[in-house]
CSV table of C-alpha atoms in Angstrom, one decimal:
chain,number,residue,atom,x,y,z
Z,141,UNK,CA,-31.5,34.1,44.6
Z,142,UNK,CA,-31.5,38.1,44.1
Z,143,UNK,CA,-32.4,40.0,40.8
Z,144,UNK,CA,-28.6,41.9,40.3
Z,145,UNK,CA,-30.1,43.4,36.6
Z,146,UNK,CA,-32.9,44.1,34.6
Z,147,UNK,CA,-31.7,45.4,30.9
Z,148,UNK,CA,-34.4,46.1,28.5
Z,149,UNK,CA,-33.7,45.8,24.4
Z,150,UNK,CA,-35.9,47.4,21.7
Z,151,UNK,CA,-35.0,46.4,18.6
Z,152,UNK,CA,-36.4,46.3,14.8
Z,153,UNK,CA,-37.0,42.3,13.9
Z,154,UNK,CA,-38.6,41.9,10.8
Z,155,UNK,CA,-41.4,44.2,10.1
Z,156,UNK,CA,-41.9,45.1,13.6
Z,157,UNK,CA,-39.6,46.5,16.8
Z,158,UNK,CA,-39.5,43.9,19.4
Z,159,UNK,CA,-39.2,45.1,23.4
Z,160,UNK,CA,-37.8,42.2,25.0
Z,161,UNK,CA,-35.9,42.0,28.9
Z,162,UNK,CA,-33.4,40.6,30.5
Z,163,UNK,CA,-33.6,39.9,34.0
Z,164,UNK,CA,-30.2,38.1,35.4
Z,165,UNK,CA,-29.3,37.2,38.7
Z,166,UNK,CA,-26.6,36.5,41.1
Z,167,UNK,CA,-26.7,32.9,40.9
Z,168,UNK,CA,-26.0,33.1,36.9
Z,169,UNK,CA,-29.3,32.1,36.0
Z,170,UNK,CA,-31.3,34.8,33.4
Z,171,UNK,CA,-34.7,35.2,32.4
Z,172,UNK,CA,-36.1,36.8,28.9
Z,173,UNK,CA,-39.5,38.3,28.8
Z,174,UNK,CA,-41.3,40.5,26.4
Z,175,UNK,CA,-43.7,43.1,26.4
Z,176,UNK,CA,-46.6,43.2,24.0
Z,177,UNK,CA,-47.5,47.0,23.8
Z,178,UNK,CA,-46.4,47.7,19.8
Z,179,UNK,CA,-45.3,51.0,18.7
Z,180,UNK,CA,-45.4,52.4,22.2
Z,181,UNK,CA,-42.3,50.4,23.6
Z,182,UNK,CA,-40.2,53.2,24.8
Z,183,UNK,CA,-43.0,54.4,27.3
Z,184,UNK,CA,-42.9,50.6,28.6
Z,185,UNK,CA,-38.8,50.9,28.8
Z,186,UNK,CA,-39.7,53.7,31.1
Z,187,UNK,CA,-42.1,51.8,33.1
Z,188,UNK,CA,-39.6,49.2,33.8
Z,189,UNK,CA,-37.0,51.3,34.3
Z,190,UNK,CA,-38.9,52.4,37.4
Z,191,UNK,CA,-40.0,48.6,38.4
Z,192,UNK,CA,-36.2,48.3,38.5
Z,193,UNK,CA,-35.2,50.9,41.3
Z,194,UNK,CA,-37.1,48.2,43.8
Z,195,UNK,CA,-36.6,45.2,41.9
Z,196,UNK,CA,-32.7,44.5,42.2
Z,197,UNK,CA,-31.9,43.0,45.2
Z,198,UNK,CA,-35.5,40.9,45.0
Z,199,UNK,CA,-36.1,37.2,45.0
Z,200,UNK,CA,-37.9,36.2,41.0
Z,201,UNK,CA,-39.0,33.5,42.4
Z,202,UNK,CA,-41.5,35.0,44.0
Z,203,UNK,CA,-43.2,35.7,41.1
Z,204,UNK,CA,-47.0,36.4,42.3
Z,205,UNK,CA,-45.7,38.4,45.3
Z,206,UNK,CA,-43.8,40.5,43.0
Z,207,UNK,CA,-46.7,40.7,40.6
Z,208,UNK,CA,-48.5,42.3,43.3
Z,209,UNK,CA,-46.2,44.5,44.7
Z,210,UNK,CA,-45.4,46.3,40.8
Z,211,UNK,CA,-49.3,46.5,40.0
Z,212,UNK,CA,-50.5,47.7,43.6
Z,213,UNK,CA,-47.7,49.9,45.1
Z,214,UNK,CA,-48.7,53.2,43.3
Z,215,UNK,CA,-51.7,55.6,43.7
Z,216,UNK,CA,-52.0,54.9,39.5
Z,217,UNK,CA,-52.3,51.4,39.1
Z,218,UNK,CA,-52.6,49.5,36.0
Z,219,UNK,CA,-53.0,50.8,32.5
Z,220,UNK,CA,-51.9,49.3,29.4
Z,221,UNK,CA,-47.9,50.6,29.8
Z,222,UNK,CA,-47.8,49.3,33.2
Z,223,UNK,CA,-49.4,46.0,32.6
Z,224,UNK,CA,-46.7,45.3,29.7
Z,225,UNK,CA,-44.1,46.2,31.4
Z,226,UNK,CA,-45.0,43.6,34.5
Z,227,UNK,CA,-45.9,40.8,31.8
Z,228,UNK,CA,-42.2,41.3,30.3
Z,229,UNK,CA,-41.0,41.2,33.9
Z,230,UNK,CA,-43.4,38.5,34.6
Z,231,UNK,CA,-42.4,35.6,32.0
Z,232,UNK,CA,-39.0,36.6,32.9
Z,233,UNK,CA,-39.4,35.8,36.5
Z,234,UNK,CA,-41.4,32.6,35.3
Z,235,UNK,CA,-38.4,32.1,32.9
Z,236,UNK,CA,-36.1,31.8,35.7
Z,237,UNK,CA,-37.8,30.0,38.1
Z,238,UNK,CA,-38.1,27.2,36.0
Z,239,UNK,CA,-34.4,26.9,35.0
Z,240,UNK,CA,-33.7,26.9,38.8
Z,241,UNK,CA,-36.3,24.4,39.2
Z,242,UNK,CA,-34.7,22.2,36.1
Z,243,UNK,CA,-38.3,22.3,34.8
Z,244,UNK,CA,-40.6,23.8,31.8
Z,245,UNK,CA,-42.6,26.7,32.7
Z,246,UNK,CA,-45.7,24.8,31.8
Z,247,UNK,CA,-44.7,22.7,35.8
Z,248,UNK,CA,-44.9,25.5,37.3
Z,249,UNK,CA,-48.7,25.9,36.2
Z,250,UNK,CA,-49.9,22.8,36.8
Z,251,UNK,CA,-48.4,20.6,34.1
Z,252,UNK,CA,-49.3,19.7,30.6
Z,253,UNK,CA,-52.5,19.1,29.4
Z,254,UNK,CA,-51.8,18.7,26.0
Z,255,UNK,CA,-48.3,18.1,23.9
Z,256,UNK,CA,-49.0,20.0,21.2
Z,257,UNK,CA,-50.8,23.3,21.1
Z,258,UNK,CA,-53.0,23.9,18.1
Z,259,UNK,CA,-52.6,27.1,16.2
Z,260,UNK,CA,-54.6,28.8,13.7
Z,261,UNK,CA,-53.3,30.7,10.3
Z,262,UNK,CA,-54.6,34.3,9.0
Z,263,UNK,CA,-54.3,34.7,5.4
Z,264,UNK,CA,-52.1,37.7,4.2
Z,265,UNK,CA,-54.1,38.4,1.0
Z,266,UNK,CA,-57.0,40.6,1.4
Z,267,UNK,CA,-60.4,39.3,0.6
Z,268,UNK,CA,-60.1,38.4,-3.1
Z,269,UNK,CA,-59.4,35.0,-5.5
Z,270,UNK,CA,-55.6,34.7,-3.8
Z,271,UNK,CA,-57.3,34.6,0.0
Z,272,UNK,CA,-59.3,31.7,-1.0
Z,273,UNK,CA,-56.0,30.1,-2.9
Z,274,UNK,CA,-54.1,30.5,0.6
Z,275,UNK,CA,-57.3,29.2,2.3
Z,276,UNK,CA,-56.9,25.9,-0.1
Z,277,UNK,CA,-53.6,26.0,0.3
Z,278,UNK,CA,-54.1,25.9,4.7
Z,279,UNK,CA,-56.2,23.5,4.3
Z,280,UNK,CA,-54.4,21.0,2.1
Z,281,UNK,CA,-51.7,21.8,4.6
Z,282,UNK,CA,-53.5,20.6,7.6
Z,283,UNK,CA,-54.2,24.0,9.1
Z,284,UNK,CA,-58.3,23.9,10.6
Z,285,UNK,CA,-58.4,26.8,11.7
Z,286,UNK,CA,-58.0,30.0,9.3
Z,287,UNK,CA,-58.6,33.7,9.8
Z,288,UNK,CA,-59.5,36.0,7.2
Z,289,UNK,CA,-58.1,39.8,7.2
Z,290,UNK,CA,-60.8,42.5,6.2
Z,291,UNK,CA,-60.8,44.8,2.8
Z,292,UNK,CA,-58.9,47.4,3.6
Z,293,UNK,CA,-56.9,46.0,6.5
Z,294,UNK,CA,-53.6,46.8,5.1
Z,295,UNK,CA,-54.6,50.5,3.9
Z,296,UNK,CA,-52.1,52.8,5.3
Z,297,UNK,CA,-54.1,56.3,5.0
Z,298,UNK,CA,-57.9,55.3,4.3
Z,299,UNK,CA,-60.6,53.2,5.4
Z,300,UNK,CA,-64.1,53.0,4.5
Z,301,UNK,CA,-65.7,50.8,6.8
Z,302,UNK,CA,-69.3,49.8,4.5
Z,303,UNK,CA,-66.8,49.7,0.8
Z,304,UNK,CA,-65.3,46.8,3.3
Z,305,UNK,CA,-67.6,44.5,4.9
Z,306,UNK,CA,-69.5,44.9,1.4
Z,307,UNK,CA,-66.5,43.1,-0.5
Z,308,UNK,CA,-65.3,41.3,2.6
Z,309,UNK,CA,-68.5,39.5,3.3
Z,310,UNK,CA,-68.8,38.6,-0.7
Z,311,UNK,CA,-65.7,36.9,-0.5
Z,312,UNK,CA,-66.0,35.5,2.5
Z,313,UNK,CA,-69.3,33.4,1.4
Z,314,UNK,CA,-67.5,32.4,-1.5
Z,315,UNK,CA,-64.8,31.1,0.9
Z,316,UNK,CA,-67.1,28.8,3.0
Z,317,UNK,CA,-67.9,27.5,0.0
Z,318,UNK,CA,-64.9,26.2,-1.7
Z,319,UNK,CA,-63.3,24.7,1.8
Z,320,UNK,CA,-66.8,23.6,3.5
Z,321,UNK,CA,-68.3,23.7,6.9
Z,322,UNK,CA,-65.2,21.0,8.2
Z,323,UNK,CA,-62.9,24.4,9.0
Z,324,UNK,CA,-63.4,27.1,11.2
Z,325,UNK,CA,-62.9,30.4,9.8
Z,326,UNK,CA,-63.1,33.7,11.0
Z,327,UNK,CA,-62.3,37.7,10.2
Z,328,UNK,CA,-60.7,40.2,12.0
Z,329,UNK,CA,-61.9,43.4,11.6
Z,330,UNK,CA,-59.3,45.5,14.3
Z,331,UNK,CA,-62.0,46.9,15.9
Z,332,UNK,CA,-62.9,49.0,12.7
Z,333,UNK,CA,-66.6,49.2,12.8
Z,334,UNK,CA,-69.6,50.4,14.7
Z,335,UNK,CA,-72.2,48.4,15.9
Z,336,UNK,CA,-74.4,48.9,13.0
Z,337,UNK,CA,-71.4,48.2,11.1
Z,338,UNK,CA,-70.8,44.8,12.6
Z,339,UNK,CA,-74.2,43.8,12.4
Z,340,UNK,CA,-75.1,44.8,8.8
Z,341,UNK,CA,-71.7,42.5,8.0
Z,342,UNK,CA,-72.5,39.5,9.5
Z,343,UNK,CA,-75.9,40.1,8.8
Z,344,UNK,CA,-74.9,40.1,5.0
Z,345,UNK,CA,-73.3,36.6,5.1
Z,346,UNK,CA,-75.8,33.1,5.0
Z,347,UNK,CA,-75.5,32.2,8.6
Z,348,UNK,CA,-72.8,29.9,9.6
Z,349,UNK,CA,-70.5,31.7,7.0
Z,350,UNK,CA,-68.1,32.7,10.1
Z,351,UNK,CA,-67.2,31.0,13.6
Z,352,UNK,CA,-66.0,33.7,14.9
Z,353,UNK,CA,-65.5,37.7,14.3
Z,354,UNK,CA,-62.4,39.1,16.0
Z,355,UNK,CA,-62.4,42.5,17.5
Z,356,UNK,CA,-65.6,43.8,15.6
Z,357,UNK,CA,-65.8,47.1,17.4
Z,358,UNK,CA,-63.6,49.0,20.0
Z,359,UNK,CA,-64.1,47.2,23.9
Z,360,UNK,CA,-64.2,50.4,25.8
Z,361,UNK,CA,-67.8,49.8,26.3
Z,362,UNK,CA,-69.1,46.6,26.9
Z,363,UNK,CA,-73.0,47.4,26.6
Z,364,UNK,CA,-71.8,47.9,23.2
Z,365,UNK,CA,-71.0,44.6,22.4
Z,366,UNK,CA,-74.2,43.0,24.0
Z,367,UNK,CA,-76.0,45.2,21.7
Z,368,UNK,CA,-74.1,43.5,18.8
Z,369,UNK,CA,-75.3,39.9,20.9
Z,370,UNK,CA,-78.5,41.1,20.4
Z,371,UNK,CA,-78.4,41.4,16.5
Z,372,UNK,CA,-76.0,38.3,15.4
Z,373,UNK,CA,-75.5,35.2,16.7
Z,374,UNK,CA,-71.5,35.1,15.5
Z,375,UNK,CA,-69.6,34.3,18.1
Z,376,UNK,CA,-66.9,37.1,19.4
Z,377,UNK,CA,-63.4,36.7,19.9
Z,378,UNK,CA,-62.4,39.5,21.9
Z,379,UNK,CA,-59.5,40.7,24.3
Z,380,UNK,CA,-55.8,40.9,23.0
Z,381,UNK,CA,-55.9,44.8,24.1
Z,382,UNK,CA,-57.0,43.8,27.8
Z,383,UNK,CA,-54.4,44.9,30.2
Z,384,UNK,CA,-56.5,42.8,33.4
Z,385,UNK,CA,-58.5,40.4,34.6
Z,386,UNK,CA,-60.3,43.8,36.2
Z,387,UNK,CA,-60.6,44.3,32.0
Z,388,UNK,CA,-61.9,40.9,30.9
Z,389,UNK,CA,-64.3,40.9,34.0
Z,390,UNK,CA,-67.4,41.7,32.5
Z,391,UNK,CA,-66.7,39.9,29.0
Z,392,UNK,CA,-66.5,36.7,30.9
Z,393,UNK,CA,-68.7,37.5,33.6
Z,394,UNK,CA,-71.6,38.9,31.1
Z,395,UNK,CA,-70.8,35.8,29.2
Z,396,UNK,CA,-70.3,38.5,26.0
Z,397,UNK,CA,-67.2,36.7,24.7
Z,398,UNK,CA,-67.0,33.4,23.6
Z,399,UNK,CA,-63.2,33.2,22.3
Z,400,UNK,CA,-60.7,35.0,25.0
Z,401,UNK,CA,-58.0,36.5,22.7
Z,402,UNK,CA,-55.4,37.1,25.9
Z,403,UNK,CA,-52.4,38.5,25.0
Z,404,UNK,CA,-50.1,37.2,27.6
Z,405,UNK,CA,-47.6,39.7,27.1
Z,406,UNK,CA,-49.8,42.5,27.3
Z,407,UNK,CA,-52.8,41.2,30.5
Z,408,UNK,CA,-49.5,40.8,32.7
Z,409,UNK,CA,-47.6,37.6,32.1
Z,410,UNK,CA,-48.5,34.2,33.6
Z,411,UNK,CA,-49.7,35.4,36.9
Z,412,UNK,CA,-52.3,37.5,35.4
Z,413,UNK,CA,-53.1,35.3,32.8
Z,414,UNK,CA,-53.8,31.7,34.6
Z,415,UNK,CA,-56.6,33.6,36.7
Z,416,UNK,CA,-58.3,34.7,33.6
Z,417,UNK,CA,-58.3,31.4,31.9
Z,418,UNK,CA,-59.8,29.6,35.3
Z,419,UNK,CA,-62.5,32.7,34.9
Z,420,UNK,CA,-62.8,31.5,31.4
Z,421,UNK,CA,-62.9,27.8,31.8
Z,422,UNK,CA,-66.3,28.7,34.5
Z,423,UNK,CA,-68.0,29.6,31.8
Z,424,UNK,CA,-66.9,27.6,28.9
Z,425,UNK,CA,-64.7,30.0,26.9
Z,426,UNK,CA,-61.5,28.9,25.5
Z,427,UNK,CA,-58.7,30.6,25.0
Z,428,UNK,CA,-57.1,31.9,21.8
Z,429,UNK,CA,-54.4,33.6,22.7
Z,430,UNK,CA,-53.3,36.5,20.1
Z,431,UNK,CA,-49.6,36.0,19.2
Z,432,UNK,CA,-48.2,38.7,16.7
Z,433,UNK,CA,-44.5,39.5,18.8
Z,434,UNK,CA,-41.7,37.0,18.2
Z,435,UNK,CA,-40.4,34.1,19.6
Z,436,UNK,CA,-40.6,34.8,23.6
Z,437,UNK,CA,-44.2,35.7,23.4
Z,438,UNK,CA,-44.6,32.7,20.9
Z,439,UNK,CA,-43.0,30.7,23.7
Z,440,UNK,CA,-44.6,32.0,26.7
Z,441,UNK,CA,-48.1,31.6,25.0
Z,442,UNK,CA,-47.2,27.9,24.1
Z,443,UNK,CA,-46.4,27.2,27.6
Z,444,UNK,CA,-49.9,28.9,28.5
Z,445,UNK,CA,-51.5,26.5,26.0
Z,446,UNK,CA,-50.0,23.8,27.4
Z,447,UNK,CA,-51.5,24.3,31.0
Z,448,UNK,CA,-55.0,25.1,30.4
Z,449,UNK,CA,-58.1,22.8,29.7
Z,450,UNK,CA,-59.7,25.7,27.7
Z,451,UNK,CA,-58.0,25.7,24.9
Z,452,UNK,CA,-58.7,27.1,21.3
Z,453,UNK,CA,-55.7,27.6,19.3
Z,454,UNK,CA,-53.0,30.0,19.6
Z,455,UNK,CA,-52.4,32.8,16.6
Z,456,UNK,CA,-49.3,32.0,14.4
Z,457,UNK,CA,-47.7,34.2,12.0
Z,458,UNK,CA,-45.4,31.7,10.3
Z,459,UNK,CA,-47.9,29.8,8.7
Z,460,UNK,CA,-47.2,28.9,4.4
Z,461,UNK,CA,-49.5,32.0,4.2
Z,462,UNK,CA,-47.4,34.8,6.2
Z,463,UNK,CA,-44.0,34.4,5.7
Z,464,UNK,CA,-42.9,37.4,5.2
Z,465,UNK,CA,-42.8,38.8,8.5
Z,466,UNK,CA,-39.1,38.0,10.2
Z,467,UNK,CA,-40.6,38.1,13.4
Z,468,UNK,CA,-38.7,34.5,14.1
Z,469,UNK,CA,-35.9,35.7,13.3
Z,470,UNK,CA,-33.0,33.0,13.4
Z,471,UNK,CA,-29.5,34.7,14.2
Z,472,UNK,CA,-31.7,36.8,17.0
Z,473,UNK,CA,-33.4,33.5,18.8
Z,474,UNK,CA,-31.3,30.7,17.9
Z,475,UNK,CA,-33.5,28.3,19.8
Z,476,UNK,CA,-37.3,28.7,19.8
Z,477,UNK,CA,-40.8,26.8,19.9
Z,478,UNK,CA,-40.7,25.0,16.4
Z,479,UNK,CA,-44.0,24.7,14.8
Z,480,UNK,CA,-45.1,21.3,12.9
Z,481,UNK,CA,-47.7,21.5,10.6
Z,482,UNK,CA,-50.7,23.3,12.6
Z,483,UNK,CA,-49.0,23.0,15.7
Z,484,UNK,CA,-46.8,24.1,18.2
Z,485,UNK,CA,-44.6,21.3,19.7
Z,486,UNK,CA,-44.6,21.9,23.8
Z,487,UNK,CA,-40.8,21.8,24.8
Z,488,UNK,CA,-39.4,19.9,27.4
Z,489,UNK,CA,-36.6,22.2,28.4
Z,490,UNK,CA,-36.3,24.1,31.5
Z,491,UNK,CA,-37.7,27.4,31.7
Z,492,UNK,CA,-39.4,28.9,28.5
Z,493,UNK,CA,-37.2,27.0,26.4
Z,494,UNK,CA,-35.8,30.2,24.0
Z,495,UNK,CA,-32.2,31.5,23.4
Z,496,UNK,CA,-31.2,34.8,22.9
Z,497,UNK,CA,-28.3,35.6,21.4
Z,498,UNK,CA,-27.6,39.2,23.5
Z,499,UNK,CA,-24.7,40.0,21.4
Z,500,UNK,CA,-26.4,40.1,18.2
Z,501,UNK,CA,-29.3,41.7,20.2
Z,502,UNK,CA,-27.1,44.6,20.9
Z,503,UNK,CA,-26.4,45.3,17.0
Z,504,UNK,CA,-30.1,45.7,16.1
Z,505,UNK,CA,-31.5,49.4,16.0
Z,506,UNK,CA,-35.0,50.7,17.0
Z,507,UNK,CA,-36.7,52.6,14.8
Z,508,UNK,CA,-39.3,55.1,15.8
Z,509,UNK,CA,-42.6,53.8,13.5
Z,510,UNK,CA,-46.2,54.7,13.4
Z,511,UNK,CA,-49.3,52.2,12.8
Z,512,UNK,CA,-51.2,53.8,10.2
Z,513,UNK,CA,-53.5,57.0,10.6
Z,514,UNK,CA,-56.8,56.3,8.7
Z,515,UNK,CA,-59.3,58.6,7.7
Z,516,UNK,CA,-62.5,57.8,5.7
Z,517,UNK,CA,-63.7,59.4,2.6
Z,518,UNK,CA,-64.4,62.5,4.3
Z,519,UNK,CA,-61.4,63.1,6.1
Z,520,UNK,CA,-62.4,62.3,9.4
Z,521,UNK,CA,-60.4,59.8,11.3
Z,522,UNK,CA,-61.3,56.3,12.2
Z,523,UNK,CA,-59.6,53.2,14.0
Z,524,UNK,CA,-56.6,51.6,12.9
């Protein structure tokens, strides 16, 4: 089998553009993949656009040989826009290789360890009475599992990182208290805060408020983080921006996180990804994988789910809380990973187990788009 074409879309689905890649062959079998590196997409069309020059004429089902050859054959290795651009290849090769094989992707890993993959649900209202009304509302549902966004999260030109945890910590108290300790709840705070920052807001909350805090501070330095160990004992949930297992290395190997948040679309597909969750299950983490694309990451992280021991739950953004997204869209993915209740059913088909319809594909636009650029009160700029 030989790779004859690999054609990347980027296209506006819902409220977010969507890179996703094509990668047929000469035996009439295709493979979809899709990179996870938001607002950035046409530097990761680029990237593949050079992976293709010495891709064509290759055998996908080589997948981890191939995986090596993209990430090592260049002085420049890695990076965030390289690494996406080899996941999105990556799944697609995986994609492919399991439709030639007549089995789901989840085979070629090891099998299934599970049949359905938990997921957990964020609330869309800000910290206020209508988050604990969706948090009710989850949990009547059957969701057990909930995460909380921070004051402020949706801001598109300011942020003032003590006005939030002060309100976000007060509401998330009174939270814990109306659902009790039987779900596990958690905030993401986007990595908006400092150290101190992080500290003074779990410090704020009685202790076993929260199970977890997601992306507290920026992971550039992690020293950083085990000086955030030493003044809470929240547990972290850290890694949907790692582009490596070179990246989670001293996270896992420190023992700093205790909640891997691999993005599989962004670390460098399943190759990449199955190493880091055996690093993982060494030292007791599971994995929760962060999920905000549409419905090929969706199904790619299912299948990842599926395989591992370490498991968590996987992020889902079409919970009764956040359905206003159109990520899923329909007409786009025609077949997809359904979710039931608080869980993602494993499919049985081969490959990933997704359609595309290319046609309607073709229609949608990109459109150039910006995540906010936050300053605080006195016009300095912080994280988004």
């Amino acid at each position: 089998m030989k790779i004859t074409a690999i054609k990347p879309y980027i296209a506006r689905v819902g409220a977010r553009n969507q890179l996703v890649v094509k990668v047929e062959t000469d035996s009439g079998i295709h493979g979809w993949g899709e990179s996870g590196l938001s607002y950035r997409e046409k530097a990761v069309a680029g990237a593949l656009d050079h992976y293709a020059q010495f891709l064509l004429g290759r055998d996908p089902m080589r997948c981890g040989a191939l995986w090596q050859e993209m990430y090592r054959s260049q002085y420049f290795e890695g990076g965030r826009v390289l690494a996406a651009a080899i996941a999105a290849l990556d799944i697609a090769f995986h994609d492919i290789k399991g439709k030639a094989l007549g089995v789901p992707v989840y085979q070629l890993l090891g099998g299934k360890q599970r049949d359905l993959v938990p997921a957990f649900a964020t609330t869309s209202a800000e910290p206020g009475e209508q988050m604990i009304q969706q948090t009710v509302m989850l949990k009547e549902a059957g969701w057990n599992c909930v995460r909380f966004i921070a004051t402020g999260q949706e801001n598109l030109d300011h942020f003032e990182p003590r006005d939030s945890i002060a309100t976000t910590a007060e509401w998330v108290t009174k939270a814990r208290a109306e659902v009790g300790h039987a779900m596990t709840l958690g905030v993401e705070y986007h990595h908006r805060l400092s150290v101190a920052e992080a500290a003074s807001f779990c410090q704020k909350m009685p202790k076993g408020t929260i199970d977890f805090l997601e992306e507290g501070i920026r992971d550039e330095t992690p020293t950083a983080y085990e000086a955030l160990r030493r003044m809470t004992d929240v547990p972290f949930a850290i890694g949907e921006e790692f582009s490596s297992k070179w990246q989670f290395l001293p996270y896992v190997e420190r023992d700093i996180m205790q909640f891997c948040r691999i993005d599989i679309c962004n670390v460098g597909g399943f190759t990449e990804a199955m190493k880091v969750a055996g690093w993982c299950e060494a030292h007791y983490i599971d994995l929760m994988p962060h999920n905000p694309l549409g419905p090929i990451c969706t199904a790619a992280s299912v299948h990842l789910g599926a395989a591992v021991t370490n498991f968590g739950w996987l992020e889902c953004r079409q919970s009764p809380a956040e359905q206003h997204w159109g990520f899923d869209n329909r007409t786009l993915f025609p077949k997809q990973i359904e979710v039931d209740g608080a869980f993602y059913v494993v499919p049985d088909a081969p490959g990933l187990g997704i359609e595309v319809d290319e046609a309607e594909l073709q229609k949608m636009p990109f459109e150039y788009s910006e995540p906010p650029h936050l300053r605080r009160t006195d016009g300095s700029f912080t994280n988004w």
